[in-house]
Short mmCIF file of C-alpha atoms in Angstrom, two decimals:
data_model
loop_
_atom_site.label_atom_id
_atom_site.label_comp_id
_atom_site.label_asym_id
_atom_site.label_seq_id
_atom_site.Cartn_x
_atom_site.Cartn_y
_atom_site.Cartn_z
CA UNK A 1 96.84 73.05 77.52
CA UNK A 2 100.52 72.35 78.04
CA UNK A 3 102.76 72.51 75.36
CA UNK A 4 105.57 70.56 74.60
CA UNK A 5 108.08 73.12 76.64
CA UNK A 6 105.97 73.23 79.56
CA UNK A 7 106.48 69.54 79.67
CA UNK A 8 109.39 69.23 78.90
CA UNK A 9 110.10 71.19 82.33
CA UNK A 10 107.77 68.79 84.11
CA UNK A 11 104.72 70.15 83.62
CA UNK A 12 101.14 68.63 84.67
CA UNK A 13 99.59 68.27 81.14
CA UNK A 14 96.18 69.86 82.47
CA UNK A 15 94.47 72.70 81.05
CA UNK A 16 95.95 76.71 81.80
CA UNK A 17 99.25 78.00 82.12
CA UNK A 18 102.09 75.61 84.30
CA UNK A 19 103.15 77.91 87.29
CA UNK A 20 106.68 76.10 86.68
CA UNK A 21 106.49 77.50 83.20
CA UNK A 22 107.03 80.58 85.09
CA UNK A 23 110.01 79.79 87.39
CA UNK A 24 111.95 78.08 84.51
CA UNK A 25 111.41 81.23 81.78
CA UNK A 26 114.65 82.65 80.73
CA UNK A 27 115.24 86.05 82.15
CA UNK A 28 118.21 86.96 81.29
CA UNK A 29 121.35 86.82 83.42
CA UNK A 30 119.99 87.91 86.87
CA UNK A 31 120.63 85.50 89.45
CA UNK A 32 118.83 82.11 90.45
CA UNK A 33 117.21 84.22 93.41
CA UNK A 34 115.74 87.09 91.10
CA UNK A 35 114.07 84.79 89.22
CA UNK A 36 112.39 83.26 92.18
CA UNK A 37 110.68 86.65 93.52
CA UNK A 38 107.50 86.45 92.80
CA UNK A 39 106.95 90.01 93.66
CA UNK A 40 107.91 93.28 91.08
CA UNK A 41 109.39 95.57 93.44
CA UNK A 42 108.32 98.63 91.32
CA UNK A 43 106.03 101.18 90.50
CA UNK A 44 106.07 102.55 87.04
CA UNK A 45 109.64 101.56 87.00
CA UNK A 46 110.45 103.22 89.88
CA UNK A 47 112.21 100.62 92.44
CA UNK A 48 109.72 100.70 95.84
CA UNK A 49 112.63 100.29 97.59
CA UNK A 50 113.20 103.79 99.05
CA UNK A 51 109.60 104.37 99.88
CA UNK A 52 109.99 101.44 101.98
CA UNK A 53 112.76 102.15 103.82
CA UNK A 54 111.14 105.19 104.86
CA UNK A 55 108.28 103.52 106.37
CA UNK A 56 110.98 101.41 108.37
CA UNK A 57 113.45 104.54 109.59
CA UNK A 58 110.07 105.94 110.88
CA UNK A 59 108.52 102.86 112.63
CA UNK A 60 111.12 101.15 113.68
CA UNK A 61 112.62 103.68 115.46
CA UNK A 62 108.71 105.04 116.94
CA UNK A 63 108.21 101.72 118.14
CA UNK A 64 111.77 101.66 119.82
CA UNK A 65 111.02 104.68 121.44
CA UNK A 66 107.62 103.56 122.73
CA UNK A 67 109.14 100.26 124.38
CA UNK A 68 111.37 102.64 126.05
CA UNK A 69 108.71 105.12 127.04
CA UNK A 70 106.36 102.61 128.51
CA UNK A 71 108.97 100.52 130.43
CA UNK A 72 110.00 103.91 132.26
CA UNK A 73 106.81 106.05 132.37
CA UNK A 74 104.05 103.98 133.79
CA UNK A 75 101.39 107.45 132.55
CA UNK A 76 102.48 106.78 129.09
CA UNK A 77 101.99 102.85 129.41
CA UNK A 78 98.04 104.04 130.15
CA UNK A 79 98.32 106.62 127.68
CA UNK A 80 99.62 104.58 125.22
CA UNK A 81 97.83 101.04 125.91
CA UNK A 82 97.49 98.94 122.72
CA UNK A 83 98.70 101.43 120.33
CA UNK A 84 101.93 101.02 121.67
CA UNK A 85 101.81 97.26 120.12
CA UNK A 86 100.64 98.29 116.81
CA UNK A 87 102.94 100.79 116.42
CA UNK A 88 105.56 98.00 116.92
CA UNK A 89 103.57 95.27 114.62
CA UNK A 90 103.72 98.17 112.14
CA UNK A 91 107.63 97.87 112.57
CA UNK A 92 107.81 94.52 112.55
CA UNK A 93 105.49 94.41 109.03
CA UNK A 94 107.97 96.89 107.41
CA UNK A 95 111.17 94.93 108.17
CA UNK A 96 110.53 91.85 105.48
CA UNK A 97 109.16 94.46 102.99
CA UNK A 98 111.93 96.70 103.15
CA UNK A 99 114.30 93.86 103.29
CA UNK A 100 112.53 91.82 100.75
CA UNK A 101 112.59 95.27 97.96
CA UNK A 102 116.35 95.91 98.63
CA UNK A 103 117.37 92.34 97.95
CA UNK A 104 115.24 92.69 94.48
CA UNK A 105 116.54 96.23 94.25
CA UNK A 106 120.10 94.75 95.08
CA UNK A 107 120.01 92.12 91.98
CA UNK A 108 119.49 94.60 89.60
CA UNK A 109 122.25 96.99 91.09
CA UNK A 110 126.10 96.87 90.27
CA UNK A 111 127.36 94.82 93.22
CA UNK A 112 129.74 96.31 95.56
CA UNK A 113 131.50 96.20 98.88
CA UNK A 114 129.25 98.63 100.20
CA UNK A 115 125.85 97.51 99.14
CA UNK A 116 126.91 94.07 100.53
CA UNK A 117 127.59 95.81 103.74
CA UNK A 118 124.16 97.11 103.66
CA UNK A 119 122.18 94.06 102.80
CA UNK A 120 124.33 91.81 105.16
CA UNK A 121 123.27 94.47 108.18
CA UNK A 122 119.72 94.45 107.42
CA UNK A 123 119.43 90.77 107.90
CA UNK A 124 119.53 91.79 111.50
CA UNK A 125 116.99 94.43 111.84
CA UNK A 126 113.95 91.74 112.00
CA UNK A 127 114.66 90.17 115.27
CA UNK A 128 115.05 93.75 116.98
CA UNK A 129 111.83 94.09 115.28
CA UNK A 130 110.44 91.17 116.53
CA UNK A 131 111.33 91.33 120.28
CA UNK A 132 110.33 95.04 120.02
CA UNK A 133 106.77 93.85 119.29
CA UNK A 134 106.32 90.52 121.03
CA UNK A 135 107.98 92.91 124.31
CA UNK A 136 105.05 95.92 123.49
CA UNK A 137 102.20 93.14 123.30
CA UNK A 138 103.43 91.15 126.58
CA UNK A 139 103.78 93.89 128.44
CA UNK A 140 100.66 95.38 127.35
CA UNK A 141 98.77 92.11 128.36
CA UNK A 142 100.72 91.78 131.54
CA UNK A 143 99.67 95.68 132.68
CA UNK A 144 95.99 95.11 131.38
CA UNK A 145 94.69 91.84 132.29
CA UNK A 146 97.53 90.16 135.05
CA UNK A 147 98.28 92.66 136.88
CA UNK A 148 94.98 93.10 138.21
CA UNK A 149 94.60 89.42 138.68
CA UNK A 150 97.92 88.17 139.83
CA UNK A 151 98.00 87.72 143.75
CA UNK A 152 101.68 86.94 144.33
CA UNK A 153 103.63 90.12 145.01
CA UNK A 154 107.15 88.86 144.58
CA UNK A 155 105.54 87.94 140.97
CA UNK A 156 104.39 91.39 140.15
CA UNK A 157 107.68 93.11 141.42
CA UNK A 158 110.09 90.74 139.68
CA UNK A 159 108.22 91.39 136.29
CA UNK A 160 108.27 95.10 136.79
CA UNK A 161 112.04 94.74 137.01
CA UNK A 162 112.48 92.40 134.43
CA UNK A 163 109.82 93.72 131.89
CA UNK A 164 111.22 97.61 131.82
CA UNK A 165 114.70 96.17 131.16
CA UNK A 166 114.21 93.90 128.19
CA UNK A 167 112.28 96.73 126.74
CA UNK A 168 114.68 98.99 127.02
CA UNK A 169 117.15 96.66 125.54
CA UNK A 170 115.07 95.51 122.71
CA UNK A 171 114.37 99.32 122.41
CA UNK A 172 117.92 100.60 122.48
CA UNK A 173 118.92 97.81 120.14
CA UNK A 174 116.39 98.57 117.43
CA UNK A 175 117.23 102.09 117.27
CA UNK A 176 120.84 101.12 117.13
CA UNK A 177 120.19 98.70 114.18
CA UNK A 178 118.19 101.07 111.82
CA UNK A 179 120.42 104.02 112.05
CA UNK A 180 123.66 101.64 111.44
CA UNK A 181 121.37 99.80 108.71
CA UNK A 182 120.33 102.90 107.51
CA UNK A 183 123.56 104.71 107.40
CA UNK A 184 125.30 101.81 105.64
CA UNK A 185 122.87 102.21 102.80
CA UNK A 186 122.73 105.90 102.29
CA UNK A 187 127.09 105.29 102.22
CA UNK A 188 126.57 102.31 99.43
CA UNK A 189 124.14 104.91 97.29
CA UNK A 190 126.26 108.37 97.62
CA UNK A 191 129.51 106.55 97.59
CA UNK A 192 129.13 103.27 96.08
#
């Protein structure tokens, strides 16, 4: 049942613990956004953070590479075929849990100038991530099923012109991202 606390934060006065009873505990003088993960970003007390971030400096930059690699090398577009869109939904998966564990890593961290840096940068890793995928699994589709099916030429050449290059942009901006993402943290940890 509810006790008098629980409704005195507005609780529901029905049997079993108030889920707002949780949100309103005190927890000590972290910020209002701590509070509000709902996820423990640890592992024995070991932040999940880093391991994280590994699984994004590898992904990201593997899916990069494969946007580029199948907008210029129509064998590896065969080769590659749908695992060149997972390897970029993989990517795009990592990005919000890499992001998500540094902000909870972050609130429990001495703030600086140079963590700020890096958290502020890695906002901007998820829409590389994003058009890095969506680009893999459109151009995937087009190759596999339109190609085959489309009968207007001048449709087929202008999206072989236009497909390539927004991959290798998407690609090229991705790998740019991570590495200043990446190197922005490693300064805020050695030097911060």
């Amino acid at each position: 049942m509810c006790t008098l606390e629980c409704a005195q934060i507005g609780g529901r006065g029905s049997v079993g613990p108030d889920p707002a009873l949780y949100w309103a505990q005190d927890v000590g003088t972290t910020d209002r956004r701590a509070r509000e993960a709902p996820v423990d970003w640890q592992y024995d007390g070991i932040p999940l953070h880093p391991l994280l971030v590994h699984l994004t400096t590898v992904s990201v930059p593997v899916a990069a590479l494969s946007a580029i690699v199948v907008a210029a090398w129509p064998a590896a577009r065969r080769w590659l075929a749908v695992g060149a869109p997972l390897i970029g939904l993989v990517a795009l998966v990592s990005v919000p849990l890499a992001t998500s564990s540094g902000e909870w890593l972050e609130h429990r961290e001495r703030e600086t100038a140079l963590l700020e840096r890096h958290t502020h940068l890695a906002d901007g890793l998820l829409p590389w991530s994003i058009a890095v995928f969506v680009l893999l699994t459109l151009w995937w589709g087009w190759n596999r099923f339109a190609v085959p099916r489309v009968t207007s030429s001048g449709l087929v050449r202008a999206v072989a012109v236009v497909g390539p290059v927004l991959l290798v942009a998407a690609g090229i901006g991705s790998l740019i991202e991570v590495v200043v993402i990446g190197h922005a943290g490693a300064v805020s940890v050695w030097k911060g």
